[in-house]
Coordinates of C-alpha atoms and ligand atoms in Angstrom, one line a residue:
Chain A
X1 CA 7.5 -14.2 -26.6
X2 CA 10.4 -11.8 -26.7
X3 CA 12.8 -11.4 -23.8
X4 CA 11.7 -9.5 -20.8
X5 CA 12.9 -5.9 -20.8
X6 CA 14.8 -4.7 -17.8
X7 CA 14.7 -1.2 -16.3
X8 CA 17.7 -0.2 -14.4
X9 CA 17.5 1.2 -10.9
X10 CA 19.0 4.5 -10.0
X11 CA 22.1 4.3 -7.9
X12 CA 22.1 7.5 -5.8
X13 CA 20.0 7.2 -2.6
X14 CA 19.4 10.9 -2.3
X15 CA 18.3 11.1 -5.9
X16 CA 15.9 8.3 -5.2
X17 CA 14.4 9.9 -2.1
X18 CA 14.0 13.2 -3.9
X19 CA 12.4 11.4 -6.8
X20 CA 10.0 9.7 -4.4
X21 CA 9.1 13.0 -2.7
X22 CA 8.4 14.4 -6.1
X23 CA 6.3 11.4 -7.2
X24 CA 4.2 11.6 -4.1
X25 CA 3.9 15.3 -4.5
X26 CA 2.8 14.9 -8.1
X27 CA 0.2 12.3 -7.1
X28 CA -1.3 14.7 -4.6
X29 CA -1.4 17.5 -7.1
X30 CA -2.9 15.2 -9.7
X31 CA -5.6 14.2 -7.2
X32 CA -6.2 17.9 -6.3
X33 CA -6.9 18.8 -9.9
X34 CA -9.4 16.0 -10.2
X35 CA -11.4 17.6 -7.4
X36 CA -12.4 21.0 -8.6
X37 CA -14.8 21.3 -5.6
X38 CA -11.9 21.3 -3.3
X39 CA -10.2 24.0 -5.2
X40 CA -13.4 26.0 -5.2
X41 CA -13.7 25.6 -1.4
X42 CA -10.1 26.6 -0.9
X43 CA -10.7 29.8 -2.7
X44 CA -14.1 30.5 -1.1
X45 CA -13.2 29.6 2.5
X46 CA -10.8 32.5 3.2
X47 CA -13.2 34.9 1.5
X48 CA -16.0 33.8 3.7
X49 CA -13.9 33.9 6.9
X50 CA -12.3 37.2 6.2
X51 CA -15.6 38.7 5.0
X52 CA -17.6 37.7 7.9
X53 CA -15.4 37.3 10.9
X54 CA -12.8 39.9 9.8
X55 CA -15.3 42.4 8.5
X56 CA -17.2 42.4 11.7
X57 CA -14.1 42.6 13.9
X58 CA -12.7 45.4 11.8
X59 CA -15.8 47.5 12.3
X60 CA -16.7 46.7 15.9
X61 CA -13.8 45.6 18.0
X62 CA -10.5 47.2 17.0
X63 CA -10.8 50.7 18.3
X64 CA -8.0 50.4 20.8
X65 CA -5.4 48.8 18.7
X66 CA -2.4 50.8 17.7
X67 CA -1.9 49.0 14.4
X68 CA -4.1 48.5 11.3
X69 CA -6.2 45.5 12.0
X70 CA -7.0 44.7 8.3
X71 CA -3.4 44.1 7.4
X72 CA -2.9 42.1 10.6
X73 CA -5.8 39.9 9.8
X74 CA -4.9 39.5 6.1
X75 CA -1.6 38.0 7.1
X76 CA -3.1 36.0 9.8
X77 CA -5.8 34.6 7.5
X78 CA -3.1 33.8 4.9
X79 CA -1.1 31.6 7.2
X80 CA -4.2 30.2 8.8
X81 CA -5.7 29.1 5.5
X82 CA -2.4 27.5 4.6
X83 CA -2.6 25.5 7.8
X84 CA -6.2 24.7 7.3
X85 CA -5.8 23.5 3.8
X86 CA -2.7 21.4 4.6
X87 CA -4.4 19.9 7.6
X88 CA -7.5 19.1 5.6
X89 CA -5.6 17.4 2.8
X90 CA -3.8 15.2 5.3
X91 CA -7.1 13.4 5.8
X92 CA -6.4 11.6 2.5
X93 CA -4.1 9.5 4.7
X94 CA -7.3 7.8 5.8
X95 CA -8.5 7.4 2.2
X96 CA -5.3 5.8 1.3
X97 CA -5.7 3.4 4.2
X98 CA -9.2 2.5 3.1
X99 CA -8.2 1.8 -0.5
X100 CA -5.2 -0.2 0.8
X101 CA -3.0 2.1 -1.2
X102 CA -1.0 2.8 1.9
X103 CA 0.4 -0.7 1.7
X104 CA 1.7 -0.1 -1.8
X105 CA 3.6 2.9 -0.4
X106 CA 4.7 1.3 2.8
X107 CA 6.1 -1.8 1.2
X108 CA 8.3 0.3 -1.1
X109 CA 12.0 0.8 -0.3
X110 CA 11.9 4.4 0.6
X111 CA 12.3 6.4 3.7
X112 CA 9.1 6.8 5.7
X113 CA 10.0 10.5 6.0
X114 CA 10.1 10.9 2.2
X115 CA 6.6 9.5 2.2
X116 CA 5.5 11.9 4.9
X117 CA 7.2 15.0 3.3
X118 CA 5.9 14.2 -0.2
X119 CA 2.4 13.8 1.2
X120 CA 2.6 17.0 3.2
X121 CA 4.0 19.1 0.4
X122 CA 1.6 17.6 -2.2
X123 CA -1.3 18.1 0.1
X124 CA -0.4 21.7 0.9
X125 CA -0.3 22.5 -2.8
X126 CA -4.0 23.4 -2.6
X127 CA -3.0 26.1 -0.1
X128 CA -2.0 28.2 -3.2
X129 CA -5.6 28.5 -4.0
X130 CA -6.5 29.6 -0.5
X131 CA -3.8 32.2 -0.8
X132 CA -5.6 33.3 -3.9
X133 CA -8.9 33.5 -2.0
X134 CA -7.2 35.5 0.7
X135 CA -5.8 37.9 -1.9
X136 CA -9.2 38.4 -3.4
X137 CA -10.9 38.9 0.0
X138 CA -8.2 41.4 0.8
X139 CA -8.9 43.3 -2.3
X140 CA -12.5 43.4 -1.6
X141 CA -11.9 44.7 2.0
X142 CA -9.3 47.1 0.5
X143 CA -6.4 45.6 2.4
X144 CA -3.4 44.9 0.2
X145 CA 0.3 44.1 0.4
X146 CA 3.0 45.0 -2.0
X147 CA 3.8 42.3 -4.5
X148 CA 7.3 41.8 -3.2
X149 CA 5.9 40.8 0.2
X150 CA 3.6 38.3 -1.5
X151 CA 6.6 36.6 -3.0
X152 CA 8.4 36.6 0.2
X153 CA 5.5 34.9 1.9
X154 CA 5.2 32.5 -1.0
X155 CA 8.8 31.5 -0.6
X156 CA 8.2 30.8 3.1
X157 CA 5.2 28.8 2.4
X158 CA 6.8 25.4 1.9
X159 CA 8.3 25.6 5.4
X160 CA 5.0 26.6 6.8
X161 CA 3.2 23.8 5.0
X162 CA 5.7 21.3 6.3
X163 CA 5.1 22.4 9.9
X164 CA 1.3 22.4 9.3
X165 CA 1.5 19.0 7.8
X166 CA 3.7 17.7 10.6
X167 CA 1.2 18.7 13.2
X168 CA -1.7 17.2 11.2
X169 CA 0.3 14.0 10.6
X170 CA 0.8 13.7 14.3
X171 CA -2.9 13.6 14.9
X172 CA -4.4 12.2 11.7
X173 CA -1.7 9.6 11.0
X174 CA -3.1 7.4 13.7
X175 CA -6.8 7.7 12.8
X176 CA -8.3 4.9 10.7
X177 CA -11.8 6.4 10.3
X178 CA -12.9 9.1 8.0
X179 CA -15.4 10.7 10.4
X180 CA -12.9 10.8 13.2
X181 CA -10.4 12.3 10.8
X182 CA -12.8 15.1 9.9
X183 CA -13.3 15.9 13.5
X184 CA -9.6 15.8 14.1
X185 CA -9.2 18.5 11.4
X186 CA -11.6 20.7 13.3
X187 CA -9.9 19.9 16.5
X188 CA -6.6 21.1 15.1
X189 CA -7.6 24.0 13.0
X190 CA -10.1 25.8 15.2
X191 CA -7.9 26.1 18.4
X192 CA -4.9 26.9 16.2
X193 CA -6.7 29.8 14.6
X194 CA -7.4 31.4 18.0
X195 CA -4.4 30.3 20.0
X196 CA -1.8 31.3 17.5
X197 CA -3.0 34.8 16.8
X198 CA -4.3 34.5 13.3
X199 CA -7.2 36.9 13.8
X200 CA -7.0 37.9 17.4
X201 CA -3.7 39.3 18.7
X202 CA -2.0 37.2 21.4
X203 CA 0.8 39.4 22.3
X204 CA -0.5 40.0 25.8
X205 CA -1.9 36.6 26.4
X206 CA -0.7 34.8 29.6
X207 CA -1.1 31.6 31.4
X208 CA -2.1 28.3 29.9
X209 CA -3.1 29.9 26.6
X210 CA 0.3 31.3 26.3
X211 CA 2.0 28.0 26.9
X212 CA -0.3 26.3 24.4
X213 CA 0.4 28.9 21.8
X214 CA 4.1 28.5 22.2
X215 CA 3.8 24.7 21.5
X216 CA 2.1 25.2 18.1
X217 CA 4.3 25.9 15.1
X218 CA 1.6 28.1 13.6
X219 CA 2.4 30.8 16.2
X220 CA 5.9 31.1 15.0
X221 CA 4.9 30.9 11.3
X222 CA 2.5 33.7 11.8
X223 CA 5.0 35.8 13.6
X224 CA 7.7 35.1 11.0
X225 CA 5.4 36.2 8.2
X226 CA 4.4 39.3 10.1
X227 CA 8.0 40.1 10.8
X228 CA 8.5 39.9 7.0
X229 CA 5.5 42.0 6.2
X230 CA 6.0 44.6 8.9
X231 CA 9.8 44.8 8.9
X232 CA 10.1 48.4 8.0
X233 CA 6.9 49.7 9.4
X234 CA 6.2 51.7 12.5
X235 CA 3.7 49.1 13.6
X236 CA 6.4 46.4 13.8
X237 CA 6.8 46.4 17.6
X238 CA 3.2 46.2 18.4
X239 CA 2.6 43.3 16.1
X240 CA 5.7 41.1 16.0
X241 CA 6.6 39.1 19.1
X242 CA 9.9 37.4 18.3
X243 CA 13.1 37.8 16.3
X244 CA 12.7 36.1 12.9
X245 CA 15.7 33.9 13.7
X246 CA 13.9 32.7 16.9
X247 CA 10.9 32.0 14.8
X248 CA 12.9 30.0 12.2
X249 CA 14.6 27.9 14.8
X250 CA 11.3 27.3 16.6
X251 CA 9.5 26.3 13.4
X252 CA 12.2 23.9 12.4
X253 CA 12.5 22.4 15.9
X254 CA 8.7 22.0 16.4
X255 CA 8.3 20.7 12.8
X256 CA 11.0 18.2 13.2
X257 CA 9.7 16.9 16.5
X258 CA 6.1 16.6 15.1
X259 CA 7.4 15.1 11.8
X260 CA 9.5 12.5 13.6
X261 CA 6.8 11.5 16.0
X262 CA 4.0 11.7 13.5
X263 CA 5.8 9.6 10.9
X264 CA 6.7 7.1 13.4
X265 CA 3.1 6.7 14.5
X266 CA 1.8 6.7 11.0
X267 CA 4.2 3.9 9.9
X268 CA 4.0 2.0 13.2
X269 CA 0.2 2.0 13.6
X270 CA 0.0 0.4 10.2
X271 CA 2.5 -2.3 11.2
X272 CA 1.4 -3.0 14.8
X273 CA -1.9 -4.6 14.3
Chain B
X1 CA 21.3 -19.6 -0.2
X2 CA 17.8 -19.6 1.2
X3 CA 15.9 -16.6 -0.1
X4 CA 13.3 -16.8 2.6
X5 CA 14.0 -18.2 6.0
X6 CA 11.3 -18.4 8.6
X7 CA 12.1 -19.6 12.1
X8 CA 9.4 -20.1 14.9
X9 CA 7.4 -17.2 13.6
X10 CA 4.4 -16.3 15.8
X11 CA 1.8 -13.6 15.2
X12 CA -0.9 -12.7 17.5
X13 CA -3.0 -9.7 16.4
X14 CA -3.7 -7.1 19.0
X15 CA -6.8 -7.7 21.1
X16 CA -7.2 -11.3 20.0
X17 CA -6.8 -14.4 22.0
X18 CA -5.5 -16.8 19.4
X19 CA -2.4 -16.9 17.4
X20 CA -3.0 -16.3 13.7
X21 CA 0.4 -17.7 12.9
X22 CA 1.5 -20.2 15.4
X23 CA 5.2 -21.1 15.5
X24 CA 5.9 -21.8 11.9
X25 CA 9.3 -22.5 10.3
X26 CA 10.2 -23.1 6.7
X27 CA 12.7 -22.1 4.0
X28 CA 12.4 -21.1 0.4
X29 CA 15.5 -21.6 -1.7
X30 CA 16.7 -19.1 -4.3
X31 CA 14.8 -19.5 -7.5
X32 CA 12.3 -21.8 -6.0
X33 CA 8.6 -21.7 -6.9
X34 CA 6.9 -22.1 -3.5
X35 CA 3.2 -22.6 -2.9
X36 CA 1.7 -21.6 0.4
X37 CA -1.7 -23.2 0.6
X38 CA -4.4 -23.3 3.2
X39 CA -8.1 -22.7 3.8
X40 CA -9.6 -19.3 4.5
X41 CA -8.3 -17.8 7.6
X42 CA -5.4 -20.2 7.9
X43 CA -2.8 -17.4 8.2
X44 CA -1.4 -17.0 4.7
X45 CA -1.9 -13.3 4.3
X46 CA -0.7 -12.7 7.8
X47 CA 2.5 -14.6 7.0
X48 CA 3.1 -12.8 3.7
X49 CA 2.5 -9.4 5.4
X50 CA 5.2 -10.2 7.9
X51 CA 7.6 -11.4 5.2
X52 CA 7.0 -8.3 3.2
X53 CA 7.8 -6.0 6.2
X54 CA 4.4 -4.4 6.5
X55 CA 3.2 -6.2 9.6
X56 CA 5.2 -6.7 12.7
X57 CA 5.7 -10.2 14.2
X58 CA 5.0 -11.2 17.7
X59 CA 8.2 -13.4 17.9
X60 CA 10.4 -15.5 15.7
X61 CA 12.9 -14.8 13.0
X62 CA 12.4 -13.9 9.4
X63 CA 15.3 -13.5 6.9
X64 CA 14.7 -12.5 3.3
X65 CA 17.6 -12.6 0.9
X66 CA 19.9 -12.5 3.9
X67 CA 18.3 -9.5 5.6
X68 CA 16.3 -9.4 8.7
X69 CA 12.7 -8.1 8.1
X70 CA 12.7 -6.1 11.2
X71 CA 16.2 -4.8 11.5
X72 CA 16.9 -4.3 7.8
X73 CA 13.4 -3.7 6.5
X74 CA 14.5 -1.4 3.9
X75 CA 17.0 -3.8 2.3
X76 CA 14.3 -6.4 2.3
X77 CA 11.9 -4.0 0.6
X78 CA 14.5 -3.5 -2.1
X79 CA 14.5 -7.1 -2.9
X80 CA 10.8 -8.0 -3.0
X81 CA 7.7 -7.4 -5.0
X82 CA 4.2 -8.2 -3.9
X83 CA 0.7 -8.5 -5.1
X84 CA -1.6 -8.0 -2.1
X85 CA -4.7 -10.0 -1.7
X86 CA -6.7 -6.8 -1.4
X87 CA -6.4 -4.5 -4.4
X88 CA -4.1 -1.6 -3.5
X89 CA -4.4 0.7 -6.5
X90 CA -5.1 4.4 -6.3
X91 CA -8.5 4.5 -7.8
X92 CA -8.3 8.2 -8.7
X93 CA -5.3 7.8 -11.0
X94 CA -5.2 6.1 -14.4
X95 CA -3.8 2.6 -14.8
X96 CA -0.6 3.9 -16.2
X97 CA -0.2 6.6 -13.5
X98 CA -0.3 3.8 -11.0
X99 CA 2.5 2.0 -12.7
X100 CA 4.5 5.3 -13.1
X101 CA 4.1 6.1 -9.4
X102 CA 5.4 2.6 -8.6
X103 CA 8.4 2.9 -10.9
X104 CA 9.3 6.2 -9.2
X105 CA 8.9 4.7 -5.7
X106 CA 11.3 1.9 -6.7
X107 CA 13.8 4.3 -8.2
X108 CA 13.4 2.9 -11.7
X109 CA 12.9 6.3 -13.2
X110 CA 11.8 9.8 -12.2
X111 CA 8.1 10.7 -12.1
X112 CA 7.2 12.9 -15.1
X113 CA 3.9 14.6 -15.5
X114 CA 2.9 12.6 -18.5
X115 CA 3.5 9.2 -20.0
X116 CA 5.1 10.8 -23.1
X117 CA 7.7 12.5 -21.0
X118 CA 8.8 9.2 -19.3
X119 CA 12.0 7.5 -20.4
X120 CA 11.7 5.2 -23.5
X121 CA 12.7 2.1 -21.5
X122 CA 9.9 2.7 -19.1
X123 CA 7.3 3.2 -21.9
X124 CA 8.4 0.1 -23.7
X125 CA 8.3 -2.0 -20.6
X126 CA 4.9 -0.8 -19.6
X127 CA 3.5 -1.4 -23.1
X128 CA 5.1 -4.8 -23.2
X129 CA 3.7 -5.9 -19.9
X130 CA 0.3 -4.5 -20.6
X131 CA 0.2 -6.4 -23.9
X132 CA 1.1 -9.6 -22.2
X133 CA -1.7 -9.5 -19.6
X134 CA -4.1 -7.8 -22.0
X135 CA -4.8 -4.4 -20.6
X136 CA -3.1 -2.4 -23.3
X137 CA -6.3 -0.7 -24.4
X138 CA -7.3 0.5 -20.9
X139 CA -3.9 1.6 -19.9
X140 CA -4.8 5.3 -19.9
X141 CA -8.2 5.0 -18.3
X142 CA -9.0 5.8 -14.7
X143 CA -9.0 2.7 -12.4
X144 CA -12.6 3.2 -11.7
X145 CA -13.4 2.3 -15.3
X146 CA -11.5 -1.0 -15.2
X147 CA -13.2 -4.3 -14.4
X148 CA -12.1 -6.2 -11.4
X149 CA -10.0 -8.6 -13.4
X150 CA -8.3 -5.8 -15.3
X151 CA -7.4 -4.1 -12.1
X152 CA -5.8 -7.4 -11.0
X153 CA -3.8 -7.6 -14.2
X154 CA -2.7 -4.0 -13.6
X155 CA -1.4 -4.9 -10.2
X156 CA 0.5 -7.8 -11.7
X157 CA 2.2 -5.5 -14.2
X158 CA 3.0 -3.1 -11.5
X159 CA 4.6 -5.8 -9.3
X160 CA 6.9 -6.9 -12.1
X161 CA 8.1 -3.4 -13.1
X162 CA 11.0 -3.4 -10.7
X163 CA 12.1 -7.0 -11.2
X164 CA 12.2 -8.2 -7.6
X165 CA 14.3 -11.1 -6.4
X166 CA 11.4 -12.5 -4.5
X167 CA 7.9 -12.1 -5.7
X168 CA 5.0 -12.6 -3.2
X169 CA 1.8 -13.4 -4.9
X170 CA -1.2 -13.4 -2.5
X171 CA -4.0 -15.0 -4.7
X172 CA -2.8 -13.2 -7.8
X173 CA -5.3 -14.8 -10.1
X174 CA -8.5 -14.3 -8.2
X175 CA -11.0 -12.9 -10.6
X176 CA -9.1 -13.6 -13.7
X177 CA -10.5 -15.5 -16.7
X178 CA -9.0 -18.7 -17.8
X179 CA -7.1 -17.2 -20.8
X180 CA -5.6 -14.4 -18.7
X181 CA -4.6 -16.8 -16.0
X182 CA -2.7 -18.9 -18.4
X183 CA -0.9 -16.0 -20.1
X184 CA -0.1 -14.6 -16.7
X185 CA 1.5 -17.9 -15.6
X186 CA 3.4 -18.1 -18.9
X187 CA 4.8 -14.7 -18.2
X188 CA 5.7 -15.4 -14.6
X189 CA 7.5 -18.6 -15.7
X190 CA 9.4 -16.7 -18.3
X191 CA 10.5 -14.2 -15.7
X192 CA 11.5 -17.0 -13.4
X193 CA 13.6 -18.7 -16.1
X194 CA 15.2 -15.5 -17.2
X195 CA 16.0 -14.0 -13.8
X196 CA 15.7 -16.9 -11.4
X197 CA 13.1 -15.0 -9.5
X198 CA 11.9 -16.7 -6.3
X199 CA 8.1 -16.9 -6.3
X200 CA 6.1 -17.3 -3.1
X201 CA 2.5 -18.0 -4.1
X202 CA -0.7 -18.4 -2.2
X203 CA -3.8 -19.4 -4.1
X204 CA -7.1 -21.3 -3.8
X205 CA -6.7 -22.5 -7.4
X206 CA -4.7 -25.6 -6.4
X207 CA -4.0 -26.5 -10.0
X208 CA -1.7 -23.4 -10.2
X209 CA 0.5 -25.1 -7.6
X210 CA 0.8 -28.3 -9.6
X211 CA 4.2 -27.4 -11.0
X212 CA 5.7 -25.8 -8.0
X213 CA 8.9 -27.0 -6.3
X214 CA 7.5 -27.1 -2.8
X215 CA 4.1 -27.0 -1.2
X216 CA 3.5 -25.9 2.3
X217 CA 0.1 -26.3 3.8
X218 CA -0.8 -24.0 6.7
X219 CA -3.9 -24.7 8.7
X220 CA -5.0 -22.9 11.9
X221 CA -1.7 -21.0 11.8
X222 CA 0.4 -24.1 11.9
X223 CA 2.4 -25.7 9.0
X224 CA 0.7 -29.0 8.5
X225 CA 2.8 -30.2 5.6
X226 CA 5.8 -29.0 3.6
X227 CA 7.1 -31.1 0.7
X228 CA 7.1 -31.4 -3.1
X229 CA 3.7 -31.7 -4.7
X230 CA 4.6 -35.3 -5.8
X231 CA 5.2 -36.4 -2.3
X232 CA 2.0 -34.8 -1.2
X233 CA 0.1 -36.7 -3.9
X234 CA 1.8 -40.0 -3.0
X235 CA 1.3 -39.5 0.7
X236 CA -2.3 -38.7 0.5
X237 CA -3.8 -40.2 -2.5
X238 CA -3.4 -43.3 -4.7
X239 CA -4.1 -43.7 -8.3
X240 CA -7.6 -44.9 -9.1
X241 CA -8.9 -47.3 -11.6
X242 CA -12.1 -46.4 -13.3
X243 CA -13.9 -49.3 -14.8
X244 CA -17.3 -50.3 -16.1
X245 CA -18.8 -53.4 -17.7
X246 CA -21.9 -54.1 -19.7
X247 CA -22.7 -56.4 -16.8
X248 CA -22.0 -54.1 -13.9
X249 CA -23.5 -56.4 -11.2
X250 CA -21.0 -59.2 -12.2
X251 CA -18.2 -56.7 -12.0
X252 CA -19.1 -55.3 -8.6
X253 CA -19.6 -58.8 -7.1
X254 CA -16.2 -59.8 -8.5
X255 CA -14.6 -56.8 -6.9
X256 CA -16.3 -57.7 -3.6
X257 CA -15.0 -61.2 -3.9
X258 CA -11.5 -59.9 -4.5
X259 CA -11.9 -57.9 -1.3
X260 CA -11.5 -54.6 -3.1
X261 CA -13.1 -51.3 -2.1
X262 CA -15.1 -49.5 -4.7
X263 CA -17.4 -46.6 -5.1
X264 CA -19.9 -46.1 -7.9
X265 CA -20.2 -42.7 -9.5
X266 CA -20.8 -42.7 -13.2
X267 CA -18.2 -45.4 -13.4
X268 CA -17.0 -47.9 -10.9
X269 CA -14.0 -46.4 -9.1
X270 CA -11.5 -48.7 -7.4
X271 CA -8.8 -47.0 -5.3
X272 CA -5.4 -48.6 -6.1
X273 CA -3.3 -49.7 -3.2
X274 CA -0.4 -51.2 -5.0
X275 CA 0.5 -51.6 -8.7
X276 CA -2.3 -50.7 -11.1
X277 CA -1.2 -53.5 -13.5
X278 CA -1.6 -56.2 -10.8
X279 CA -5.1 -54.8 -10.1
X280 CA -6.1 -54.9 -13.7
X281 CA -4.9 -58.5 -14.1
X282 CA -7.1 -59.6 -11.2
X283 CA -10.3 -58.5 -12.9
X284 CA -11.8 -61.1 -15.2
X285 CA -15.2 -59.6 -16.0
X286 CA -15.1 -58.1 -19.5
X287 CA -14.7 -54.4 -19.2
X288 CA -16.4 -51.8 -21.4
X289 CA -14.4 -48.9 -19.8
X290 CA -10.9 -48.8 -18.4
X291 CA -9.3 -45.6 -17.2
X292 CA -6.6 -44.8 -14.8
X293 CA -7.0 -41.6 -12.9
X294 CA -4.0 -39.8 -11.6
X295 CA -4.7 -37.8 -8.5
X296 CA -4.4 -34.0 -8.9
X297 CA -2.8 -31.9 -6.3
X298 CA -6.2 -30.5 -5.5
X299 CA -7.5 -34.0 -4.6
X300 CA -4.5 -34.6 -2.4
X301 CA -4.9 -31.2 -0.8
X302 CA -8.5 -31.7 0.0
X303 CA -7.9 -35.2 1.3
X304 CA -5.1 -33.9 3.4
X305 CA -7.2 -31.2 5.0
X306 CA -10.1 -33.6 5.6
X307 CA -7.8 -35.9 7.5
X308 CA -6.2 -33.1 9.4
X309 CA -9.4 -31.5 10.6
X310 CA -9.2 -28.5 8.4
X311 CA -12.5 -28.6 6.6
X312 CA -15.6 -30.8 6.7
Ligands
ATP1 N1 -6.1 -7.1 11.4 C1 -6.4 -8.2 12.0 N2 -6.8 -8.2 13.3 C2 -7.2 -9.3 14.0 N3 -7.2 -10.6 13.4 C3 -6.9 -10.7 12.1 C4 -6.5 -9.5 11.3 N4 -6.2 -10.0 10.1 C5 -6.5 -11.3 10.1 N5 -6.8 -11.7 11.3 C6 -7.1 -13.1 11.6 O1 -6.0 -13.9 11.4 C7 -6.3 -15.1 10.9 C8 -5.6 -15.4 9.6 O2 -6.0 -14.5 8.6 P1 -5.3 -14.4 7.2 O3 -5.8 -13.2 6.5 O4 -3.8 -14.5 7.4 O5 -5.9 -15.7 6.5 P2 -5.6 -16.3 5.0 O6 -5.0 -17.6 5.2 O7 -4.9 -15.3 4.2 O8 -7.1 -16.5 4.5 P3 -7.8 -16.3 3.1 O9 -7.5 -17.5 2.3 O10 -9.2 -16.1 3.4 O11 -7.2 -15.1 2.5 C9 -7.8 -15.1 10.7 O12 -8.4 -15.8 11.7 C10 -8.2 -13.7 10.8 O13 -9.5 -13.5 11.4
MG2 MG1 -5.4 -14.2 2.6

């Protein structure tokens, strides 16, 4: 037998962490493309939602609004679908746990945060398809945005995915059961959609609902995206709630808090049996 | 330097009343081949999980390669490789993608989107290892299409990609055929010789522990025995004389007269208390068969557990 070959380890820590994040991202993307049904659903879902909910609302309920509801909803749906897809994909944490693949990742010498971030970014890759679905639905309903705005939104999407994933991680990271995880997804996505103003405006909301909406990063993501979309329009003040900078800070803070707590729970719940 | 140092380790799983690992202490020296044996449920996997940082301990101290598993978990992870008892492959990926992912996690090379784009050293290494364990022709198939044994071999390849200082093997050969088992051990021995890798093995194939440096037997969460395999054999078993005669009755009555215990299987088996030679000289009946049987580690192990209330 010839001598055993040796591979050299990389020296730089940062390089290694980034490599890890990319590897985990690439794995998720590979898995995504192996499940065309998921891709199909990601495209169909926003179309169904916009078509049914949005279509009805547009025709029946928006008389008193002083902004164009179609555009408002398109942006809301875009961000909402991004959150839904990312949350949905975080349920693979449970699959990894079932197949014991978690252990392979947890025993490796990488930061738990790299694991979480790679997982979230990879999982949210599917959100691109839901954006596509939203775009199509928008075209059908004759609601469109200039191309430059689409690119701006696209460039904000990794930040939004991270915050969506961090919230999901907080809830799903601790769940060991596929059924419970599926309910958890509903539990996160449904209230988020209504609390954060994806479809229904929340600018005048008060009380408990207001407090809840301020705790969820999606509120700020939505507002940030709307600030981008509406920044030179007359409707700006009736749609946008906060300064974009406030939104950015809020997103980063809430995301970090969720990510730190979520990752901690995810790693610890595995360990403390 | 001790590679593995365990002091008064205790593990009690949540919501259980008994300790799965109950105050165990042992050391594994650098380069040592260490066998951790014990019946089902003895606490082997629990111990390995704690040593490999993926399970928290209840109390005690565990140092791997000079680092504390709790406080310096990451440094420990850098040093170790592991084959889990339960398969831990991603069944949706191909065999090679599983290895590639592992190599990236351990910082051996970046993850590229196809095998061809991976660095040459990586490709050579994977092909070499796959050849050795005999999975070269399924390397690019999805895990779902691999047999159980092939999946095991893949995990073995994966665990060796990053050349760990300590290799934890939790029943690595379960489900492997005889030829694969042998070539695997040849390879592991080669790795040990070339790199001085410390190997921490649990197995139910006791013959695999025949050549180890130290055997620790764990039973009901406690270390029942920790010595070299030779000492274990000497302590718990004697050599046996296996004899037969054309006139078996004469032989057995002579043995009784000499005050020797015997049992009759296919041959007459006489346990040897002292020197075999002296025993042979005492027997005058003409023998048609004369064999000396050396105890195997497995015999000694089973004997040991019987005496210590481990198994019936
Ligand atoms: N997650 C868990 N929660 C509670 N008890 C557990 C858990 N895992 C293992 N145990 C218990 O701990 C004890 C030791 O289990 P362990 O898996 O370490 O045994 P083992 O020596 O590896 O056995 P085997 O040879 O069958 O693999 C057993 O009694 C088992 O029931
Ligand atoms: Mg076990």
